[in-house]
PDB file of C-alpha atoms in Angstrom:
ATOM      1  CA  VAL A  58     -11.878 154.344  81.154  1.00 92.00           C
ATOM      2  CA  GLN A  59     -14.573 152.740  79.003  1.00 95.00           C
ATOM      3  CA  LEU A  60     -15.226 149.011  78.873  1.00 97.00           C
ATOM      4  CA  GLN A  61     -17.127 147.165  76.168  1.00 96.00           C
ATOM      5  CA  ALA A  62     -18.075 143.536  76.683  1.00 97.00           C
ATOM      6  CA  SER A  63     -19.035 141.386  73.705  1.00 98.00           C
ATOM      7  CA  GLY A  64     -19.334 137.788  72.585  1.00 98.00           C
ATOM      8  CA  GLY A  65     -22.519 136.724  74.314  1.00 97.00           C
ATOM      9  CA  GLY A  66     -25.199 134.690  72.619  1.00 97.00           C
ATOM     10  CA  LEU A  67     -27.521 131.707  72.744  1.00 98.00           C
ATOM     11  CA  VAL A  68     -25.858 128.315  73.053  1.00 98.00           C
ATOM     12  CA  GLN A  69     -26.736 124.826  74.183  1.00 98.00           C
ATOM     13  CA  ALA A  70     -25.574 123.150  77.346  1.00 98.00           C
ATOM     14  CA  GLY A  71     -22.070 121.790  76.907  1.00 98.00           C
ATOM     15  CA  ASP A  72     -21.100 124.402  74.311  1.00 98.00           C
ATOM     16  CA  SER A  73     -18.390 127.027  74.616  1.00 98.00           C
ATOM     17  CA  LEU A  74     -18.327 130.811  74.304  1.00 98.00           C
ATOM     18  CA  ARG A  75     -15.573 133.376  74.492  1.00 98.00           C
ATOM     19  CA  LEU A  76     -16.384 136.779  75.887  1.00 98.00           C
ATOM     20  CA  SER A  77     -14.219 139.808  75.206  1.00 98.00           C
ATOM     21  CA  CYS A  78     -13.815 143.046  77.136  1.00 98.00           C
ATOM     22  CA  ALA A  79     -12.190 145.900  75.265  1.00 97.00           C
ATOM     23  CA  ALA A  80     -10.890 148.828  77.290  1.00 96.00           C
ATOM     24  CA  SER A  81     -10.375 152.341  75.976  1.00 93.00           C
ATOM     25  CA  GLY A  82      -9.468 155.698  77.400  1.00 91.00           C
ATOM     26  CA  ARG A  83      -6.970 155.873  80.270  1.00 87.00           C
ATOM     27  CA  THR A  84      -6.139 152.196  80.003  1.00 83.00           C
ATOM     28  CA  PHE A  85      -2.688 152.701  81.508  1.00 79.00           C
ATOM     29  CA  SER A  86      -4.421 153.243  84.851  1.00 83.00           C
ATOM     30  CA  ILE A  87      -6.030 149.793  84.858  1.00 87.00           C
ATOM     31  CA  TYR A  88      -4.561 147.092  87.034  1.00 92.00           C
ATOM     32  CA  GLY A  89      -6.941 144.355  88.079  1.00 94.00           C
ATOM     33  CA  MET A  90      -9.849 143.267  85.893  1.00 96.00           C
ATOM     34  CA  GLY A  91     -12.761 140.998  86.519  1.00 97.00           C
ATOM     35  CA  TRP A  92     -15.929 139.380  85.251  1.00 98.00           C
ATOM     36  CA  PHE A  93     -19.222 139.380  87.077  1.00 98.00           C
ATOM     37  CA  ARG A  94     -22.642 138.130  86.073  1.00 98.00           C
ATOM     38  CA  GLN A  95     -26.226 138.779  86.987  1.00 98.00           C
ATOM     39  CA  ALA A  96     -29.057 136.367  86.350  1.00 96.00           C
ATOM     40  CA  PRO A  97     -32.693 137.526  86.286  1.00 92.00           C
ATOM     41  CA  GLY A  98     -33.938 138.201  89.791  1.00 94.00           C
ATOM     42  CA  LYS A  99     -30.548 137.634  91.354  1.00 96.00           C
ATOM     43  CA  GLU A 100     -27.746 139.807  92.634  1.00 96.00           C
ATOM     44  CA  ARG A 101     -24.597 140.420  90.657  1.00 96.00           C
ATOM     45  CA  GLU A 102     -22.050 137.723  91.442  1.00 97.00           C
ATOM     46  CA  PHE A 103     -18.332 137.333  90.979  1.00 98.00           C
ATOM     47  CA  VAL A 104     -17.081 135.070  88.186  1.00 98.00           C
ATOM     48  CA  ALA A 105     -13.348 135.628  87.668  1.00 98.00           C
ATOM     49  CA  SER A 106     -10.574 138.124  88.292  1.00 97.00           C
ATOM     50  CA  ILE A 107      -7.095 138.628  86.904  1.00 96.00           C
ATOM     51  CA  SER A 108      -4.108 140.673  87.992  1.00 95.00           C
ATOM     52  CA  TYR A 109      -2.289 143.144  85.743  1.00 94.00           C
ATOM     53  CA  ASP A 110       0.373 140.670  84.629  1.00 94.00           C
ATOM     54  CA  GLY A 111      -2.101 137.835  84.418  1.00 94.00           C
ATOM     55  CA  ASP A 112      -0.101 135.743  86.835  1.00 94.00           C
ATOM     56  CA  ILE A 113      -2.818 135.714  89.485  1.00 94.00           C
ATOM     57  CA  THR A 114      -6.373 134.624  88.754  1.00 96.00           C
ATOM     58  CA  TRP A 115      -9.374 133.846  90.909  1.00 96.00           C
ATOM     59  CA  TYR A 116     -12.575 132.026  90.049  1.00 97.00           C
ATOM     60  CA  SER A 117     -15.868 131.413  91.743  1.00 97.00           C
ATOM     61  CA  ASP A 118     -16.436 127.831  92.768  1.00 97.00           C
ATOM     62  CA  SER A 119     -19.300 127.551  90.302  1.00 97.00           C
ATOM     63  CA  VAL A 120     -17.071 128.175  87.264  1.00 98.00           C
ATOM     64  CA  LYS A 121     -13.694 126.880  88.418  1.00 98.00           C
ATOM     65  CA  GLY A 122     -12.357 124.315  85.980  1.00 98.00           C
ATOM     66  CA  ARG A 123     -14.748 125.411  83.208  1.00 98.00           C
ATOM     67  CA  PHE A 124     -13.950 129.105  82.691  1.00 98.00           C
ATOM     68  CA  THR A 125     -10.584 130.718  81.984  1.00 98.00           C
ATOM     69  CA  VAL A 126      -9.824 134.421  82.276  1.00 98.00           C
ATOM     70  CA  SER A 127      -6.943 135.990  80.351  1.00 97.00           C
ATOM     71  CA  ARG A 128      -5.810 139.404  79.161  1.00 97.00           C
ATOM     72  CA  ASP A 129      -3.471 141.139  76.745  1.00 96.00           C
ATOM     73  CA  ASN A 130      -2.474 144.590  77.973  1.00 95.00           C
ATOM     74  CA  HIS A 131      -1.004 145.530  74.596  1.00 95.00           C
ATOM     75  CA  LYS A 132      -4.441 144.985  73.070  1.00 95.00           C
ATOM     76  CA  ASN A 133      -6.257 146.435  76.094  1.00 95.00           C
ATOM     77  CA  THR A 134      -8.462 143.362  76.073  1.00 96.00           C
ATOM     78  CA  MET A 135      -9.571 140.745  78.562  1.00 97.00           C
ATOM     79  CA  TRP A 136     -11.276 137.478  77.674  1.00 98.00           C
ATOM     80  CA  LEU A 137     -13.393 134.896  79.418  1.00 98.00           C
ATOM     81  CA  GLN A 138     -13.286 131.460  77.815  1.00 98.00           C
ATOM     82  CA  MET A 139     -16.373 129.578  78.945  1.00 98.00           C
ATOM     83  CA  ASP A 140     -16.459 125.824  78.353  1.00 98.00           C
ATOM     84  CA  SER A 141     -18.956 123.148  79.328  1.00 98.00           C
ATOM     85  CA  LEU A 142     -21.647 125.763  79.728  1.00 98.00           C
ATOM     86  CA  LYS A 143     -24.648 124.960  81.875  1.00 98.00           C
ATOM     87  CA  PRO A 144     -28.153 126.485  81.930  1.00 97.00           C
ATOM     88  CA  GLU A 145     -27.301 128.031  85.313  1.00 97.00           C
ATOM     89  CA  ASP A 146     -24.588 130.075  83.586  1.00 98.00           C
ATOM     90  CA  THR A 147     -27.331 132.076  81.886  1.00 98.00           C
ATOM     91  CA  ALA A 148     -26.867 135.724  82.856  1.00 98.00           C
ATOM     92  CA  VAL A 149     -25.714 139.123  81.715  1.00 98.00           C
ATOM     93  CA  TYR A 150     -21.935 139.146  81.987  1.00 98.00           C
ATOM     94  CA  TYR A 151     -20.148 142.336  82.947  1.00 98.00           C
ATOM     95  CA  CYS A 152     -16.486 143.192  82.814  1.00 97.00           C
ATOM     96  CA  ALA A 153     -14.933 145.506  85.357  1.00 97.00           C
ATOM     97  CA  ALA A 154     -11.654 147.318  85.863  1.00 96.00           C
ATOM     98  CA  ASP A 155      -9.805 148.147  89.052  1.00 94.00           C
ATOM     99  CA  LEU A 156      -7.341 151.013  89.368  1.00 91.00           C
ATOM    100  CA  SER A 157      -5.322 148.878  91.767  1.00 90.00           C
ATOM    101  CA  GLU A 158      -4.242 145.277  91.870  1.00 88.00           C
ATOM    102  CA  PRO A 159      -6.924 142.915  93.124  1.00 86.00           C
ATOM    103  CA  ARG A 160      -6.598 141.943  96.766  1.00 89.00           C
ATOM    104  CA  SER A 161      -7.293 138.551  98.162  1.00 88.00           C
ATOM    105  CA  ASP A 162      -9.918 139.985 100.520  1.00 90.00           C
ATOM    106  CA  SER A 163     -11.845 142.002  97.951  1.00 91.00           C
ATOM    107  CA  TYR A 164     -11.365 140.708  94.375  1.00 93.00           C
ATOM    108  CA  TYR A 165     -14.851 139.152  94.498  1.00 94.00           C
ATOM    109  CA  LEU A 166     -16.617 142.328  95.630  1.00 94.00           C
ATOM    110  CA  PRO A 167     -18.286 144.542  93.007  1.00 94.00           C
ATOM    111  CA  HIS A 168     -17.445 147.712  94.931  1.00 93.00           C
ATOM    112  CA  ALA A 169     -13.735 146.923  94.648  1.00 93.00           C
ATOM    113  CA  TYR A 170     -13.906 147.791  90.936  1.00 95.00           C
ATOM    114  CA  ASP A 171     -13.871 151.307  89.577  1.00 95.00           C
ATOM    115  CA  TYR A 172     -15.249 150.942  86.057  1.00 96.00           C
ATOM    116  CA  TRP A 173     -17.905 148.723  84.490  1.00 97.00           C
ATOM    117  CA  GLY A 174     -18.998 147.812  81.000  1.00 94.00           C
ATOM    118  CA  HIS A 175     -22.616 147.475  79.910  1.00 93.00           C
ATOM    119  CA  GLY A 176     -22.702 143.706  79.834  1.00 94.00           C
ATOM    120  CA  THR A 177     -23.349 140.987  77.290  1.00 98.00           C
ATOM    121  CA  LEU A 178     -26.113 138.385  77.546  1.00 98.00           C
ATOM    122  CA  VAL A 179     -25.270 134.696  77.658  1.00 98.00           C
ATOM    123  CA  THR A 180     -28.161 132.254  77.384  1.00 98.00           C
ATOM    124  CA  VAL A 181     -27.564 128.536  77.775  1.00 98.00           C
ATOM    125  CA  SER A 182     -30.416 126.244  76.807  1.00 97.00           C
ATOM    126  CA  SER A 183     -30.787 122.736  78.184  1.00 94.00           C
TER     127      SER A 183
END
């Protein structure tokens, strides 16, 4: 499985961005998918996760109500709609794929995911 994240860029506080994650290869083996981010000098942190059917989603407290994760399995693509962006959202955003459905006790853990994309940089200026 290969993952390619795109859509990052430089925006101002309050703006919106939509990130995409395109999967290729053995995509039929993918179940859960997620977004993580890593700011300079900080550890990678969980942002959002979505189940195979898209009926279950999780968000970190810092993005809940502002970000929306979605996916289209026919297009092998996952998106992250980011609204009301803040300077603290500045980070490299990574998409990840899980070969099993996300579990409530591990969806936020990087090691629960089996494949990772290279990341896309989001910079939010104040």
